[in-house]
Every structure is written in C-alpha cells, then in structure tokens.
C-alpha cells in the first residue's frame, strides 16, 4: 500500500517544529508501524535527508519507549497496543496519516517525535518505591498476601511508563501513571507501611513537574496500552485524603 | 598463561565455598566507602540492582544507560519467570538440585563454584524482591505460587503473570530511584559509554556520549562495572531490543578485557517467524506455550495445504517422535535445531518455509477454548496483532530466533575481568550458564550478581589494591576522548551510498546462515572470509546522516554496527576453534548418530578467553580449564 | 494550618474542594427544588414556607453567605484548575480525536458558565426583583410575600421559561459528570460501586431536571394559575 504521512519535524527542544509530508510506498500489512517508519527513513537517508527521529527499543510492547500520536490517538487506532505493536493492516492504501509527538508541558519535545519523559522518573524518585535495602528481607512467604490484592497490585504494576495517558489527557495529567504506582505498592502489605509518605510526596512531585489535573474523563484509560483502570485514580484520591488527614 | 585466567574459586567443599569467601573477604571500612567512586554502565536487572545496592552500602555511584529511563532496559522483556531453590512445593527441590540442573543444562561448560553460589543466593533474591513489592503470583492462601518451566522436573519458577522481567526490573529500578533521590547515585540516562579508560593497568573510568547533545565526557572512578547485556543483535534479527549492543563490552575488550566463549549463543525455539525483508526484530512467544501446544510439520515436503486440511496421518509431530519422554518440552537448543532440520528438509510452513506449527487444537478440545484463553490469552492476542492470524482457529507458526548470549567478558569468581577494577555482571559476562541457559535463569543470574555477589566482591578489590582515583585530566582520558571523537567523525565523514541498516542486515544474515543454529568448519571459514570484506565496505561506503553534536540515532546505530562488524569475527573464530558441539554451539561435524550434540570433554572442557592484540592482528586464545570437583560430566539425554 | 495549605496547593486538594463545594451546591439544588415544588400544593404552603424562611434571618443569611462562599470556592477552584490545565498542555494536536470523553465531561466548563449566568439572572428575577420590581411587592391575603403569584407570572413569560428550562438542561448535564466525578475525586468510587454511582448521578440529574422544569411547564400549560 501507499500512504501519505504528515510528520512533525523539529530539530531540537529550542527550535520550533512543523509538519512535513512524506510518501510511504510499497508498505505491506505485515509491517509494524515503526517498521513502516524504518522504510521511510531508509529512503530519506538514500536521498540525503535527515531521518525521522523516534523513540523505540524493545519493539514488543513492554519497554514503554515508543509512543507516537497517530491521527490524534496516542499509540494509534488499536486498543491496548503500543505503537511498536501496531501493524500496518490497521491502514489502507491512500490513507493520510498524521504523526505527532506526545504533547505536554512536562514532556518537552527533544527532536521530531522524541519527548523527554524524565518527569516520570523524578516522580518515582519522590516516593515510588519501598524503602528496603538489599539484605535482611524476611522469607518471601513470611507475610501472606491475598490473591485478590496481589492480582490487583499486578494490574496496576503493569504500567510501562510510556506516557500515553498524559498524551491523551486534554489536561496532560499524569494521574493514571502516578496512581498506578501508588496503588501497586499500597495494595501490598510490604508497601502499605509508608503509603502516606509515598502518596504525599509523589503527588507533590507530580504537581511540581507541571502536569495538569484529572477531570475524570477517562481518555487515559482508553489509550493505555496496558489497560490500566481509572479506578486507581480514585484509589489514590482516597489514599491522599487519608494521608493528608493523618499527617503533616 | 593459565595463571592470568585463574578462576579464583575458593577451595573447600562446594557448598561451603561462598560462605568461606564471605567470611574471609576483607571489608571496606564503612566510613571509607563513600570515598570510593563506582561507575555502573547499564541499568537492567544486573546494573540497576548493583547500582542501588552499592549506593546503599555507602559507595558513590554513577549509573549510565542509553535508554531515556533506567526503567526500560531489555530485562523488562523477560516473560516466563525466575528460578529459586525455595522448595516451597515440597517436590524435592534443593540448592544442590538447582545447581545440578543449571550445570547440566549448560552442558558442563560452566564453573561449578559460580553455579553453586548462584543457586545459593537464588533464595535471597525472591525474599528481596517480595520485600520491594514485586507482585509475584499468589495462591488463595496468600503464599507465593510456582510453576514448572522449561522442562524442569520441579516447580521452582516464580512469576508475575507473563511479565516477570518487567516486575523484577521495576523493583530494581525503584530501589535505584530511591538511591538517586538520596543523592547516592547520580543517574545519566540517554548516555552511552563509548570507551573504557585504563590507567596503570586498572579500569579507572569511561568516556561517554550524551545522546541528546552529542557531548563527549570523561568520568573517572575507582572501579567500573559493566552490566550492558548481550550481543544477540550481531545476528541483526533477534529478540533483543533495537538498542541492545556489544559496544561497551567490545570496547572494554579492545582495552584489554578478555572475551570468553563468544560462540555460545542461545536460540529460542518459540518466536514468531520472519515475515519479510522489512523485519526489524523477532518477537518471542513464551516458552510456556509448549506446555499445551503440539509442534508439527507436514510429513511430505512441499505440502501446501492449509493446516486444517492436513489429516493426522500426514502430520509429523517430530519432537514427540524424537524425544518421547520430553516431547514438546525438550530443551531450547534441541527443539530449535529440530525445527531447523525439518525446515531444511523442505517441510517448513508459512511464507519462506521457515516455520513450524504450534498447534493448540488438541488442548482446546481437551480443556476448552476458555481454559486456553485464560492461560495464554495475552500471547494469542499478541500473535494476532503481529500476524493477523487467530491461533484459536489455526495453529501458530513459530521459528527459532537468537535470544540470549551465554558468552561475554571473562570474569573470575569475584566477577572481575582480567583487567583489575573492571567488573562485569549479568548477561554481559560469560556467565554461569555454560553453553546453554535454562529458562528462568537469566533473571536469577542478573539479580544474583547485582544484589548479592558484586557488592561483596568489589570490596575485595578496594581493600587489596592501593586506592587510585585519577583526574579526568589524566592523559589516558584525553587520549580516549580523542579516539572516540575521531572514530565518530570518521563514521560521519564517509558519506557513502549504503545505509547502516543495510550493512547490519547483511552482516546478520551471514552470521545467521553460517554461524547460527548449526555450524560447520566450512561455513565458519566462509564467514571469516566474508566478514572483513563487509567491514571494509562499511567503512568506505556507509552513509551516516547528520552530525555529532545533536541527537543522532543514525550515528548511534552506526557506532554499534561498526563494533558488531569487528566482534562478529571473534564470535565465528571461537565457533571454529571449538571443535565439539555443546549447548547453544552446534557443530554439524560433531554429533551423535541420532543427531545430538557431541561434546568432547577431553579437549574442550575449558573457557576460551580471547585477548585482543591490536587492530589487524589475530586475537590470542587462553584457556581457563573447567575443573569439576563434585559433578561428573554426563551426556545430556532428553529422550 | 499546614494541612489546609497543602490541601489548597495540591492538585488533588483543589479537586477535593471542587468536589465538596459541588456536593454542597448539589444539596442546595435539591432542597431548593423541593421547596419550589410546593407550588403544586397551591399558594398557601409555598407562601408560608417563604414566610418561615424570612422569619429566621440568622438562618437565612447564614445559608446565603454560606452558599455564596461555596459557589465562590467552586468557581475559583475551577478557574485555577482550568489555568493549570491549559498551561500543562500548551500545544494541541493537529487532529483532535475525542477519546472516551462523554459530552457532559467535555462541556462541563461551558455548562458551568451558562449555569452561573443563569443563577445571576435567576437571583435578579426572583430575589432582587430587578427584572420586574413589582414581583417583590405582591402580597397574599395574609399579607405575606406572594411567592406563588410571582412564580406564576414570572414563568408566564415564555422567554424566561425557555431560558430556565435550557439552563436546567445544562445543570442536568453538569451534574451527570459532576456527581460521579465528585465520588471519584474524593476517592469514594471503588470498583464495586462504579455502575451504581454513575446511575445515581444520572438519576439525580434527571430528577432535578424534571422537578425544576415541571414548574414553568405547568405554568405555561395553564395547569398552575
């Protein structure tokens, strides 16, 4: 199939960007979306033009590195799918595809489709962990964990930190990301101990990074490649309320 | 010569060696620890766990990764699980059994002392990870669940759905994040190590490139830890991440660190087959699928019927036929080779004929579609996303792909390479897996090295050598910086006609065809002739766009491919010199009558340690003999 | 004090304020509606209800000032949140695809603004008599303020009624998102109750719409004279 791509090109963080049109020819439906971009890039290099920069690594939907807004949808048209797992059979010949980076103040564009998501790391550094050092841990079976809690913690822990939730949210809110980590750790007895500190610190860090607020719409959940539920946001709202009442 | 590659495994009974080591090792005074600076390259399971643990102990740590966040290293992609000799199932597991299974699985090409230590600390890893909040699968009673994995006869594998690697890595990442917030670790994401700096024969720092600005920097330290993963991408197509590379270990090798057993590469039997030239990577389907799926191909070659139209009598369930007792669960290397064999006979299925069926028809009839969906739903979805085929209705197509590399930089019992001060952990070292790694053992080894071994052994280096923290103004740093800048500029100045990917694909295809699942002296010699030609053309005709002072993914890739071009030759050379078949290394000349790997313990029970001799000179091989005090080598049999 | 400061400064805290004040306004809307529905019982009950309220100035003014404060907080927090949210997403996508957002959620700001305008008009209309000063002078046979007559005459104007009905529609829209959002923001919406809470939100919004619109409709239809 042949496609027309409108791709956001931006040299670096301080330059302004614009859309540039490219033709993608002889694309086959077995290709992944990123492999389609590989093909376009190979042609660009052959013509002596700068290839399109985009983040990617594992190409199997788990590392969370890739992320492109495709026709207004973070990670493209398929549900529960990262950009790297989106395949070209989702498109048909003649389609015009708009390709943009994540848009959020907290995720500045570094080049073309690459954004800086280090804000997520700083939020985790503010409290997204359990304060145990190596050694001295009790036996793994010393503290039983109910299967329901463990399963729900795992539902939250599946987050790959890709940032699609922020990209989809009209307020660029990071609530789904933050609440997933707060819930994952808070649901386990091991993490419950410092849950108050954790949620207060992580929310403070989130606000400082310049993410927007949750207006309870649910776009984040709809685009999340790991289908993380907005229930976790409600859960964090509760955890924060409790922490605030009990502390400070 | 052998003195230089002394394993330094402590004396005494096998089960007491590690205890003895820990009792006898000299400790660094806690007050002095913060005076020692450690550089950790890589933030996967091994790197992140080491950086976090060293910082907890009080060392000053700098950690570098090329990804945009330490949470993204490729350890994240491990699906199946992590082994530990907990014996929670009361099914006869023990530290000794895990040790023995690992030694045997590795085809008796690993060090006894190392492997036993690995089995010993495996139990601590689970405890540590649970305390960190890793959401392992639980039973209704609240205790940890286990499953049997990769044909093991006991249930010792702990798992977190199909994302065990992800959850373990996030645990290590969180521990690392805590140390970053405490100021004990300085993290450098989007930064690639481009050279190792050696001062007075000791590894004392690195040269890095900031991948966003292109800035080249020098960092000095008391010790350098490489945790940079494997080199599977030398085959171009592999299950590794796009960014996985040999650059850090290769450049350390060129500075004097020996490369051990590069020919030990693991091919994973259950990956989605190649669909065309455009393919950029291969996707692994968890090995657990083989618990319920039956592997088959048509009996006749050139049978073009749809799988559902091929009646039972025309199907060859070749694994069940050849290995009646293990059947579809035969070890990775054996099932992979069997698949290659039937495809070579022209009985492969799918486009290009490089694929075999993994059929769930019987399992669906025996249990139900719902049951199968419950077990493998996410894998079936992934398969459909990639191939567009519904595996509930027609069998999956699978084919082996390069997955893991057992070879790596040589290290002694303390995980230190032959270059003092250079430590190598995780997949990057030549590891405890011998010639073949068992399922669910990579996660175990990465975390064992990072959490529980290196933090002890690095202290021995600090207490036994005079402290030296050079300034980055030292001439060795200047020299290395200049070399790095020069080689980057060389790549940019070629301005040839072919792209980096074209060269990489060409090299990978050659490696896969001539040095892949089955190797012969002839094919290896052919590869040895062709690789230098490709390399030369690369340096004369590659076209790298952009410049060095910006975010330039093309340049990053070019540097990595350039290193693969050199490394590939060493891999092939090692494969040629090892005139036996063992584990992941299969030489067609050396097989039993029924086509199994035929080891030659008399001549080849050693670790091949390759030393770099400068550009244009053939490398020199040293041997570290493998001494077995406790275990008797046997022929593996999975019949 | 520092607790209040943290509450006010944090994004989640602002959401609590939105939710709690919203809940307060929601309660007022229900009480107000129940009071007004007395119109269907004839002039006496509603006029005496109004007289009762006026006879307790302390209560009345506390309620009025309280309501004003709540409304002010609700609006201020809304404005602050909107500003933060605008800043958080300075650049829009070239193709904006609406993902998962309900109509009510997307229009919550617009509906809120129009409701605010309506409230001002409504106060001018019936509380301050600014639209027609004689409304406040109507007296019934007991010399009480004739609220009944004021309402009947007020809603006899089709334009006023139409604006009233449209505004009630928007209020209903505002509440379908607002009420369920309140539970989410306060962390009271757990997985088990999601459906129930959303249904509660829709039903209560519907009841408020029907109850409040019944009055102008009845007046226009001549059922209440």
GROMACS .gro file of N, CA, C and O in nm, chain B residues 41-47 66-67 73-75 225-233 240-241 243-250 259 403-409 424-431 445-446 564 567:
model
  204
  289UNK      N    1   2.765   0.078   3.422
  289UNK     CA    2   2.713   0.101   3.288
  289UNK      C    3   2.599   0.003   3.264
  289UNK      O    4   2.619  -0.118   3.270
  290UNK      N    5   2.482   0.057   3.238
  290UNK     CA    6   2.366  -0.027   3.216
  290UNK      C    7   2.276  -0.027   3.338
  290UNK      O    8   2.323  -0.020   3.452
  291UNK      N    9   2.147  -0.030   3.315
  291UNK     CA   10   2.052  -0.023   3.427
  291UNK      C   11   1.946  -0.131   3.414
  291UNK      O   12   1.831  -0.112   3.449
  292UNK      N   13   1.986  -0.246   3.361
  292UNK     CA   14   1.894  -0.359   3.359
  292UNK      C   15   1.892  -0.426   3.495
  292UNK      O   16   1.929  -0.364   3.596
  293UNK      N   17   1.852  -0.551   3.499
  293UNK     CA   18   1.844  -0.619   3.629
  293UNK      C   19   1.976  -0.614   3.701
  293UNK      O   20   1.983  -0.581   3.819
  294UNK      N   21   2.084  -0.647   3.631
  294UNK     CA   22   2.215  -0.651   3.696
  294UNK      C   23   2.261  -0.511   3.733
  294UNK      O   24   2.300  -0.485   3.847
  295UNK      N   25   2.256  -0.420   3.637
  295UNK     CA   26   2.309  -0.285   3.659
  295UNK      C   27   2.232  -0.208   3.764
  295UNK      O   28   2.290  -0.149   3.855
  314UNK      N   29   2.168   0.400   2.802
  314UNK     CA   30   2.141   0.470   2.675
  314UNK      C   31   1.993   0.499   2.658
  314UNK      O   32   1.954   0.585   2.580
  315UNK      N   33   1.907   0.425   2.732
  315UNK     CA   34   1.763   0.448   2.721
  315UNK      C   35   1.726   0.582   2.786
  315UNK      O   36   1.806   0.639   2.858
  321UNK      N   37   1.544  -0.090   3.035
  321UNK     CA   38   1.643  -0.187   2.987
  321UNK      C   39   1.574  -0.316   2.943
  321UNK      O   40   1.462  -0.346   2.986
  322UNK      N   41   1.640  -0.393   2.859
  322UNK     CA   42   1.571  -0.504   2.795
  322UNK      C   43   1.539  -0.621   2.888
  322UNK      O   44   1.464  -0.711   2.851
  323UNK      N   45   1.592  -0.620   3.009
  323UNK     CA   46   1.549  -0.722   3.107
  323UNK      C   47   1.398  -0.720   3.118
  323UNK      O   48   1.335  -0.819   3.154
  473UNK      N   49   3.185  -0.099   3.648
  473UNK     CA   50   3.102  -0.219   3.639
  473UNK      C   51   3.027  -0.216   3.507
  473UNK      O   52   2.954  -0.121   3.480
  474UNK      N   53   3.047  -0.317   3.426
  474UNK     CA   54   2.970  -0.324   3.301
  474UNK      C   55   2.852  -0.419   3.322
  474UNK      O   56   2.869  -0.533   3.363
  475UNK      N   57   2.734  -0.368   3.292
  475UNK     CA   58   2.613  -0.450   3.302
  475UNK      C   59   2.534  -0.421   3.176
  475UNK      O   60   2.423  -0.370   3.180
  476UNK      N   61   2.596  -0.450   3.064
  476UNK     CA   62   2.544  -0.397   2.938
  476UNK      C   63   2.478  -0.503   2.851
  476UNK      O   64   2.453  -0.479   2.733
  477UNK      N   65   2.449  -0.618   2.908
  477UNK     CA   66   2.369  -0.716   2.835
  477UNK      C   67   2.445  -0.791   2.727
  477UNK      O   68   2.568  -0.787   2.720
  478UNK      N   69   2.369  -0.858   2.642
  478UNK     CA   70   2.428  -0.950   2.545
  478UNK      C   71   2.443  -0.890   2.407
  478UNK      O   72   2.409  -0.775   2.382
  479UNK      N   73   2.492  -0.974   2.317
  479UNK     CA   74   2.528  -0.926   2.183
  479UNK      C   75   2.445  -0.994   2.074
  479UNK      O   76   2.488  -1.007   1.961
  480UNK      N   77   2.324  -1.037   2.109
  480UNK     CA   78   2.240  -1.110   2.013
  480UNK      C   79   2.215  -1.036   1.884
  480UNK      O   80   2.192  -1.097   1.779
  481UNK      N   81   2.222  -0.904   1.889
  481UNK     CA   82   2.193  -0.827   1.768
  481UNK      C   83   2.302  -0.836   1.662
  481UNK      O   84   2.288  -0.777   1.555
  488UNK      N   85   1.627  -0.942   2.093
  488UNK     CA   86   1.679  -0.830   2.171
  488UNK      C   87   1.615  -0.699   2.130
  488UNK      O   88   1.558  -0.687   2.022
  489UNK      N   89   1.629  -0.600   2.218
  489UNK     CA   90   1.580  -0.466   2.186
  489UNK      C   91   1.666  -0.405   2.077
  489UNK      O   92   1.780  -0.448   2.055
  491UNK      N   93   1.815  -0.132   2.068
  491UNK     CA   94   1.935  -0.063   2.115
  491UNK      C   95   2.040  -0.156   2.176
  491UNK      O   96   2.153  -0.115   2.200
  492UNK      N   97   2.003  -0.282   2.202
  492UNK     CA   98   2.099  -0.374   2.265
  492UNK      C   99   2.224  -0.381   2.179
  492UNK      O  100   2.215  -0.393   2.057
  493UNK      N  101   2.339  -0.376   2.243
  493UNK     CA  102   2.462  -0.369   2.163
  493UNK      C  103   2.581  -0.428   2.236
  493UNK      O  104   2.575  -0.454   2.355
  494UNK      N  105   2.688  -0.445   2.161
  494UNK     CA  106   2.810  -0.505   2.217
  494UNK      C  107   2.915  -0.397   2.245
  494UNK      O  108   3.025  -0.424   2.289
  495UNK      N  109   2.876  -0.271   2.218
  495UNK     CA  110   2.974  -0.164   2.219
  495UNK      C  111   3.055  -0.154   2.348
  495UNK      O  112   3.178  -0.151   2.345
  496UNK      N  113   2.987  -0.152   2.462
  496UNK     CA  114   3.061  -0.133   2.587
  496UNK      C  115   3.158  -0.249   2.611
  496UNK      O  116   3.276  -0.227   2.642
  497UNK      N  117   3.110  -0.372   2.595
  497UNK     CA  118   3.198  -0.485   2.624
  497UNK      C  119   3.307  -0.496   2.517
  497UNK      O  120   3.420  -0.530   2.547
  498UNK      N  121   3.270  -0.467   2.393
  498UNK     CA  122   3.371  -0.478   2.287
  498UNK      C  123   3.482  -0.376   2.306
  498UNK      O  124   3.600  -0.405   2.290
  507UNK      N  125   3.749  -1.165   2.613
  507UNK     CA  126   3.613  -1.206   2.579
  507UNK      C  127   3.607  -1.358   2.588
  507UNK      O  128   3.691  -1.426   2.529
  651UNK      N  129   1.828  -1.530   2.101
  651UNK     CA  130   1.754  -1.483   2.217
  651UNK      C  131   1.845  -1.435   2.329
  651UNK      O  132   1.817  -1.338   2.396
  652UNK      N  133   1.954  -1.504   2.350
  652UNK     CA  134   2.038  -1.477   2.466
  652UNK      C  135   2.179  -1.520   2.430
  652UNK      O  136   2.198  -1.611   2.350
  653UNK      N  137   2.277  -1.453   2.488
  653UNK     CA  138   2.414  -1.493   2.459
  653UNK      C  139   2.482  -1.530   2.589
  653UNK      O  140   2.488  -1.450   2.683
  654UNK      N  141   2.530  -1.654   2.593
  654UNK     CA  142   2.595  -1.701   2.716
  654UNK      C  143   2.738  -1.648   2.726
  654UNK      O  144   2.792  -1.633   2.835
  655UNK      N  145   2.801  -1.625   2.613
  655UNK     CA  146   2.937  -1.572   2.614
  655UNK      C  147   2.937  -1.427   2.661
  655UNK      O  148   2.832  -1.363   2.671
  656UNK      N  149   3.057  -1.376   2.688
  656UNK     CA  150   3.068  -1.238   2.734
  656UNK      C  151   3.208  -1.214   2.787
  656UNK      O  152   3.296  -1.299   2.771
  657UNK      N  153   3.227  -1.100   2.851
  657UNK     CA  154   3.361  -1.074   2.903
  657UNK      C  155   3.395  -1.175   3.012
  657UNK      O  156   3.312  -1.212   3.094
  672UNK      N  157   3.221  -0.721   3.557
  672UNK     CA  158   3.121  -0.745   3.453
  672UNK      C  159   3.012  -0.834   3.510
  672UNK      O  160   3.042  -0.941   3.565
  673UNK      N  161   2.887  -0.791   3.499
  673UNK     CA  162   2.777  -0.867   3.562
  673UNK      C  163   2.662  -0.887   3.465
  673UNK      O  164   2.651  -0.819   3.363
  674UNK      N  165   2.577  -0.982   3.498
  674UNK     CA  166   2.459  -1.010   3.416
  674UNK      C  167   2.498  -1.077   3.286
  674UNK      O  168   2.598  -1.146   3.275
  675UNK      N  169   2.416  -1.056   3.184
  675UNK     CA  170   2.439  -1.123   3.056
  675UNK      C  171   2.572  -1.080   2.994
  675UNK      O  172   2.629  -1.151   2.911
  676UNK      N  173   2.623  -0.964   3.033
  676UNK     CA  174   2.746  -0.913   2.973
  676UNK      C  175   2.868  -0.998   3.006
  676UNK      O  176   2.964  -1.000   2.931
  677UNK      N  177   2.867  -1.067   3.120
  677UNK     CA  178   2.982  -1.153   3.147
  677UNK      C  179   2.960  -1.290   3.083
  677UNK      O  180   2.854  -1.317   3.026
  678UNK      N  181   3.060  -1.375   3.091
  678UNK     CA  182   3.046  -1.502   3.020
  678UNK      C  183   2.963  -1.600   3.102
  678UNK      O  184   2.932  -1.707   3.055
  679UNK      N  185   2.931  -1.554   3.221
  679UNK     CA  186   2.817  -1.606   3.294
  679UNK      C  187   2.824  -1.749   3.342
  679UNK      O  188   2.915  -1.825   3.312
  693UNK      N  189   2.031  -1.488   3.746
  693UNK     CA  190   2.174  -1.453   3.744
  693UNK      C  191   2.197  -1.303   3.751
  693UNK      O  192   2.284  -1.255   3.824
  694UNK      N  193   2.118  -1.227   3.674
  694UNK     CA  194   2.135  -1.082   3.674
  694UNK      C  195   2.120  -1.025   3.814
  694UNK      O  196   2.201  -0.944   3.860
  812UNK      N  197   2.987  -0.440   1.596
  812UNK     CA  198   2.943  -0.575   1.559
  812UNK      C  199   3.027  -0.631   1.444
  812UNK      O  200   3.056  -0.750   1.439
  815UNK      N  201   3.331  -0.756   1.614
  815UNK     CA  202   3.303  -0.861   1.710
  815UNK      C  203   3.263  -0.992   1.640
  815UNK      O  204   3.300  -1.102   1.683
   0.00000   0.00000   0.00000
